[in-house]
Short mmCIF file of C-alpha atoms in Angstrom, two decimals:
data_model
loop_
_atom_site.label_atom_id
_atom_site.label_comp_id
_atom_site.label_asym_id
_atom_site.label_seq_id
_atom_site.Cartn_x
_atom_site.Cartn_y
_atom_site.Cartn_z
CA MET A 132 -37.59 20.70 -34.31
CA LYS A 133 -39.25 23.89 -33.14
CA LYS A 134 -40.50 23.98 -29.57
CA ILE A 135 -44.26 23.92 -29.23
CA LYS A 136 -45.69 26.80 -27.24
CA SER A 137 -47.56 26.06 -24.03
CA ARG A 138 -51.31 26.44 -23.88
CA TYR A 139 -50.80 29.87 -22.32
CA GLY A 140 -48.44 30.79 -25.15
CA ILE A 141 -50.96 29.74 -27.78
CA LEU A 142 -53.93 31.51 -26.24
CA GLY A 143 -52.14 34.31 -24.41
CA GLY A 144 -51.42 36.17 -27.63
CA MET A 145 -55.15 36.68 -28.06
CA LEU A 146 -55.41 38.46 -24.73
CA LEU A 147 -52.30 40.55 -25.37
CA ALA A 148 -53.61 41.62 -28.76
CA ALA A 149 -56.83 42.78 -27.17
CA ALA A 150 -54.98 44.79 -24.51
CA LEU A 151 -52.79 46.53 -27.06
CA SER A 152 -55.66 47.37 -29.37
CA GLY A 153 -57.38 49.64 -26.86
CA GLY A 154 -60.44 49.16 -24.71
CA LEU A 155 -58.35 47.29 -22.16
CA LEU A 156 -61.10 46.19 -19.80
CA ALA A 157 -63.85 45.52 -22.28
CA GLY A 158 -61.46 44.11 -24.86
CA CYS A 159 -59.76 41.77 -22.42
CA GLY A 160 -63.07 40.62 -21.04
CA GLN A 161 -64.27 39.77 -24.50
CA LYS A 162 -61.05 37.99 -25.43
CA LYS A 163 -61.05 36.00 -22.20
CA GLU A 164 -64.52 34.79 -23.06
CA GLU A 165 -63.31 33.87 -26.56
CA ALA A 166 -60.30 32.06 -25.11
CA SER A 167 -62.60 30.05 -22.85
CA LYS A 168 -64.32 28.77 -26.00
CA THR A 169 -61.07 27.90 -27.76
CA LEU A 170 -60.07 24.26 -27.95
CA ILE A 171 -56.48 23.17 -28.63
CA LEU A 172 -56.35 20.16 -30.96
CA ALA A 173 -52.92 18.54 -31.27
CA THR A 174 -52.93 16.35 -34.36
CA THR A 175 -50.75 14.61 -36.89
CA THR A 176 -49.74 16.53 -39.99
CA SER A 177 -51.69 14.12 -42.21
CA THR A 178 -55.11 15.25 -40.98
CA LYS A 179 -54.17 18.80 -41.95
CA ASP A 180 -52.08 18.16 -45.08
CA SER A 181 -54.84 15.93 -46.48
CA GLY A 182 -57.30 18.83 -46.20
CA LEU A 183 -59.65 16.85 -43.94
CA LEU A 184 -59.66 19.31 -41.05
CA ASP A 185 -60.39 22.26 -43.31
CA ALA A 186 -63.34 20.32 -44.66
CA VAL A 187 -64.96 19.16 -41.41
CA LEU A 188 -63.95 21.50 -38.56
CA PRO A 189 -66.28 24.36 -39.59
CA ASP A 190 -69.18 22.00 -38.85
CA PHE A 191 -67.93 21.38 -35.31
CA GLU A 192 -67.39 25.09 -34.67
CA ALA A 193 -70.83 25.99 -36.03
CA LYS A 194 -72.62 23.34 -33.98
CA THR A 195 -70.84 23.86 -30.66
CA GLY A 196 -69.70 27.48 -30.60
CA TYR A 197 -66.14 26.40 -29.90
CA SER A 198 -63.25 27.55 -32.04
CA VAL A 199 -60.40 25.12 -32.65
CA SER A 200 -56.71 26.02 -32.54
CA VAL A 201 -54.99 23.28 -34.55
CA VAL A 202 -51.38 22.37 -33.75
CA SER A 203 -50.23 20.09 -36.57
CA VAL A 204 -47.16 18.03 -35.65
CA GLY A 205 -46.09 14.40 -35.66
CA SER A 206 -48.19 12.04 -33.54
CA GLY A 207 -45.35 11.61 -31.05
CA GLU A 208 -45.04 15.34 -30.52
CA ALA A 209 -48.82 15.71 -30.31
CA MET A 210 -48.89 13.14 -27.51
CA LYS A 211 -46.01 14.91 -25.78
CA MET A 212 -48.13 18.06 -25.82
CA GLY A 213 -50.95 16.09 -24.20
CA GLU A 214 -48.57 14.65 -21.63
CA ASN A 215 -47.42 18.17 -20.77
CA GLY A 216 -50.97 19.51 -20.52
CA GLU A 217 -50.48 21.77 -23.55
CA ALA A 218 -53.46 20.46 -25.53
CA ASP A 219 -57.05 19.51 -24.81
CA VAL A 220 -57.64 16.71 -27.30
CA LEU A 221 -55.52 14.59 -29.65
CA LEU A 222 -56.25 13.17 -33.11
CA VAL A 223 -53.29 10.92 -33.91
CA HIS A 224 -52.26 7.72 -35.71
CA SER A 225 -49.78 5.72 -33.68
CA PRO A 226 -51.92 3.07 -31.91
CA ALA A 227 -49.18 1.44 -29.81
CA ALA A 228 -47.98 4.82 -28.52
CA GLU A 229 -51.60 5.88 -27.95
CA ARG A 230 -52.23 2.81 -25.79
CA ALA A 231 -49.12 3.64 -23.77
CA PHE A 232 -50.36 7.23 -23.42
CA VAL A 233 -53.62 5.98 -21.93
CA GLU A 234 -51.95 3.37 -19.72
CA HIS A 235 -49.68 6.00 -18.20
CA GLY A 236 -52.65 8.12 -17.13
CA HIS A 237 -52.34 10.96 -19.63
CA ALA A 238 -55.87 10.47 -21.04
CA ASP A 239 -59.18 11.16 -19.38
CA ALA A 240 -61.17 8.30 -17.82
CA ASP A 241 -62.76 7.32 -21.15
CA GLY A 242 -59.45 6.63 -22.88
CA ARG A 243 -58.95 6.25 -26.62
CA PHE A 244 -61.44 5.71 -29.47
CA ASP A 245 -60.96 4.62 -33.09
CA VAL A 246 -62.02 7.32 -35.55
CA MET A 247 -60.96 6.30 -39.07
CA TYR A 248 -58.26 4.55 -41.04
CA ASN A 249 -56.50 4.56 -44.38
CA ASP A 250 -53.18 3.08 -45.44
CA TYR A 251 -49.56 3.87 -46.14
CA VAL A 252 -47.97 3.87 -49.58
CA LEU A 253 -44.34 3.79 -50.65
CA ILE A 254 -43.74 6.46 -53.24
CA GLY A 255 -40.74 7.07 -55.44
CA PRO A 256 -39.61 8.42 -58.82
CA LYS A 257 -41.98 7.54 -61.65
CA GLU A 258 -39.08 5.81 -63.41
CA ASP A 259 -38.62 3.69 -60.25
CA PRO A 260 -34.85 3.07 -60.63
CA ALA A 261 -34.92 0.48 -57.80
CA GLY A 262 -37.49 -1.56 -59.73
CA ILE A 263 -39.80 -1.89 -56.73
CA ARG A 264 -43.06 -1.67 -58.66
CA GLN A 265 -42.18 -4.76 -60.69
CA THR A 266 -40.61 -6.88 -57.95
CA ALA A 267 -42.37 -5.76 -54.76
CA GLY A 268 -45.42 -3.75 -55.75
CA HIS A 269 -47.52 -5.28 -52.95
CA ASP A 270 -44.80 -6.52 -50.59
CA ALA A 271 -43.64 -3.80 -48.20
CA LEU A 272 -40.89 -5.85 -46.57
CA LYS A 273 -39.36 -6.80 -49.90
CA ALA A 274 -39.68 -3.19 -51.08
CA PHE A 275 -37.77 -1.87 -48.08
CA GLU A 276 -35.16 -4.62 -48.40
CA THR A 277 -34.67 -3.54 -52.01
CA LEU A 278 -34.21 0.08 -50.95
CA TYR A 279 -31.62 -1.03 -48.43
CA ASP A 280 -29.74 -3.33 -50.82
CA THR A 281 -29.65 -0.78 -53.65
CA GLU A 282 -29.02 2.17 -51.31
CA SER A 283 -31.72 4.11 -53.15
CA THR A 284 -32.20 7.57 -51.69
CA PHE A 285 -34.92 7.44 -49.05
CA ILE A 286 -36.36 10.42 -47.15
CA SER A 287 -37.39 9.54 -43.60
CA ARG A 288 -39.76 11.71 -41.58
CA SER A 289 -37.49 11.09 -38.54
CA ASP A 290 -39.84 13.14 -36.36
CA ASP A 291 -41.41 10.56 -34.03
CA SER A 292 -44.63 10.78 -36.05
CA GLY A 293 -46.97 7.89 -36.64
CA THR A 294 -45.55 7.58 -40.15
CA HIS A 295 -41.99 7.53 -38.82
CA LYS A 296 -42.91 4.84 -36.27
CA LYS A 297 -44.49 2.78 -39.04
CA GLU A 298 -41.37 3.16 -41.18
CA CYS A 299 -39.15 2.09 -38.26
CA SER A 300 -41.35 -0.95 -37.62
CA ILE A 301 -40.96 -2.05 -41.24
CA TRP A 302 -37.17 -1.70 -41.13
CA GLU A 303 -37.20 -3.70 -37.91
CA LYS A 304 -39.27 -6.49 -39.46
CA CYS A 305 -36.79 -6.53 -42.35
CA GLY A 306 -33.92 -6.85 -39.89
CA LYS A 307 -32.30 -3.75 -41.39
CA ASN A 308 -30.77 -0.68 -39.75
CA PRO A 309 -30.71 2.03 -42.45
CA GLU A 310 -27.77 4.42 -42.36
CA GLY A 311 -25.48 6.23 -44.72
CA GLY A 312 -25.80 9.03 -47.23
CA TRP A 313 -28.71 7.39 -49.05
CA TYR A 314 -30.89 7.53 -45.90
CA VAL A 315 -31.94 11.17 -45.35
CA LYS A 316 -33.44 12.20 -42.01
CA ALA A 317 -35.77 15.11 -42.71
CA GLY A 318 -37.26 15.78 -39.26
CA THR A 319 -40.34 17.43 -40.73
CA GLY A 320 -43.96 16.86 -41.77
CA MET A 321 -45.36 14.69 -44.53
CA GLY A 322 -46.11 17.41 -47.04
CA ALA A 323 -42.58 18.82 -46.76
CA VAL A 324 -41.08 15.32 -47.03
CA ILE A 325 -42.98 14.65 -50.25
CA GLU A 326 -41.62 17.93 -51.64
CA MET A 327 -38.10 16.89 -50.62
CA ALA A 328 -38.52 13.46 -52.18
CA ASN A 329 -39.67 15.13 -55.37
CA GLU A 330 -36.67 17.45 -55.44
CA LYS A 331 -34.23 14.57 -54.87
CA LEU A 332 -36.21 12.02 -56.90
CA ALA A 333 -36.15 9.83 -53.82
CA TYR A 334 -38.40 7.29 -52.13
CA THR A 335 -40.46 7.86 -48.98
CA LEU A 336 -43.33 6.40 -47.00
CA SER A 337 -46.55 8.45 -46.90
CA ASP A 338 -50.08 8.08 -45.67
CA ARG A 339 -52.30 7.78 -48.72
CA ALA A 340 -54.46 10.82 -47.89
CA THR A 341 -51.56 13.27 -47.83
CA TRP A 342 -50.08 11.73 -50.95
CA LEU A 343 -53.33 12.09 -52.90
CA ASN A 344 -53.83 15.66 -51.72
CA THR A 345 -50.29 16.90 -52.39
CA GLY A 346 -48.55 14.57 -54.84
CA GLY A 347 -50.46 15.24 -58.03
CA ASP A 348 -47.97 17.74 -59.48
CA THR A 349 -44.83 15.82 -58.58
CA ASP A 350 -42.57 13.48 -60.54
CA LEU A 351 -43.33 10.73 -58.03
CA ALA A 352 -45.69 7.75 -58.08
CA VAL A 353 -46.83 4.93 -55.80
CA VAL A 354 -44.46 1.98 -56.15
CA CYS A 355 -45.71 -0.25 -53.33
CA GLU A 356 -49.18 -0.43 -51.77
CA LYS A 357 -51.95 -2.71 -50.48
CA ASP A 358 -49.76 -5.30 -48.82
CA GLU A 359 -52.13 -8.15 -47.90
CA SER A 360 -50.31 -8.71 -44.60
CA GLY A 361 -51.85 -5.49 -43.23
CA ILE A 362 -48.48 -3.96 -42.44
CA LEU A 363 -49.44 -0.74 -44.25
CA TYR A 364 -52.70 -0.29 -42.30
CA ASN A 365 -53.03 3.18 -40.72
CA GLN A 366 -55.49 3.66 -37.84
CA TYR A 367 -56.38 7.06 -36.32
CA GLY A 368 -57.69 7.63 -32.79
CA VAL A 369 -59.08 10.45 -30.65
CA ILE A 370 -58.03 11.00 -27.02
CA CYS A 371 -59.16 13.62 -24.52
CA VAL A 372 -56.30 14.76 -22.29
CA ASN A 373 -56.55 14.06 -18.56
CA PRO A 374 -58.11 17.22 -17.05
CA ASP A 375 -56.08 16.69 -13.87
CA LYS A 376 -52.98 17.80 -15.78
CA ASN A 377 -53.71 21.44 -14.97
CA GLU A 378 -56.64 23.77 -14.52
CA SER A 379 -56.36 25.12 -18.07
CA ILE A 380 -57.32 21.82 -19.73
CA HIS A 381 -60.61 22.43 -21.56
CA HIS A 382 -62.15 19.05 -20.82
CA GLU A 383 -65.73 19.95 -21.70
CA GLY A 384 -64.62 21.22 -25.07
CA ALA A 385 -62.47 18.14 -25.62
CA LYS A 386 -65.40 15.85 -24.86
CA ALA A 387 -67.61 17.85 -27.22
CA PHE A 388 -65.02 17.35 -29.97
CA ARG A 389 -64.77 13.63 -29.26
CA GLU A 390 -68.54 13.17 -29.32
CA TRP A 391 -68.76 15.16 -32.53
CA ILE A 392 -66.03 13.29 -34.44
CA LEU A 393 -67.45 9.92 -33.36
CA SER A 394 -71.01 10.87 -34.28
CA ASP A 395 -72.75 9.23 -37.24
CA GLU A 396 -73.06 12.54 -39.05
CA THR A 397 -69.36 13.42 -38.82
CA GLN A 398 -68.34 9.86 -39.62
CA LYS A 399 -70.41 10.20 -42.80
CA GLN A 400 -68.58 13.45 -43.66
CA ILE A 401 -65.23 11.73 -43.15
CA GLY A 402 -66.31 8.83 -45.33
CA GLU A 403 -67.26 11.18 -48.15
CA TYR A 404 -64.20 13.42 -48.03
CA GLY A 405 -62.13 13.13 -51.21
CA ALA A 406 -64.45 10.63 -52.90
CA GLU A 407 -65.58 12.98 -55.67
CA GLN A 408 -62.09 14.32 -56.41
CA TYR A 409 -60.09 11.09 -56.13
CA GLY A 410 -62.68 8.43 -56.86
CA ALA A 411 -62.45 7.05 -53.32
CA PRO A 412 -62.54 8.59 -49.83
CA LEU A 413 -59.21 9.52 -48.27
CA PHE A 414 -60.25 8.02 -44.93
CA VAL A 415 -62.57 5.18 -43.96
CA PRO A 416 -64.58 5.98 -40.79
CA ASN A 417 -64.70 3.18 -38.22
CA ALA A 418 -65.83 4.68 -34.92
CA GLY A 419 -67.42 2.01 -32.75
CA LYS A 420 -66.50 -0.82 -35.11
#
């Protein structure tokens, strides 16, 4: 896993570029002002791989004058960035870990807010050699038990992401501890894992939004979804980082982002994203509900 740069590493390159390009005083002054309007958003790969951020962030930047530097990693790593004071605001999908983040004082005084949700899907080869679609098409626990019993190749995110935590929770509920050559630990983001699953004709767990946005040209298909138990539910939340972490935390910008993403107008944008292309939105907004 590559090491995430500190806030100074992310923004410092802007100042260095200005100094090297000539006009040292004027250039640096201008870049410092630009840096002061730059917000670091640490977020799960699914918000980026689904295309959502590309669709909605220009609206935030136009309305507020802030620019957003997006660091797309697993939810666990995004929260670690917040814990280390290397990000201003988080958009993640690992509710239990998010609650712990807040309880340990890493968030600002307002804490965490629901933003939107979708669900997880188990995807695999269209031929479905494990027969999951027929025997466990809407039963996640049975589907995972089948994968375990048949030792069907499974690609795990294995990156402390929200998706990885969800996968681990399902194995735990099954009472299974997956290991062996059939269980592949990728240690990478969702888009890359779907590509790997396609190459190996393997199974994997994905958030629905990333699957719909990236899986259309693959030899994979959904084999298990819409479990009525709610085990595949996938909630996203926004958290402003505690400004007491260090003096570089851009708390005003973080609060502006939070207010914007929770606003009725942005919630409407989120609820419309993907609807025309896929016949249904990729995320369901639920701020304040």
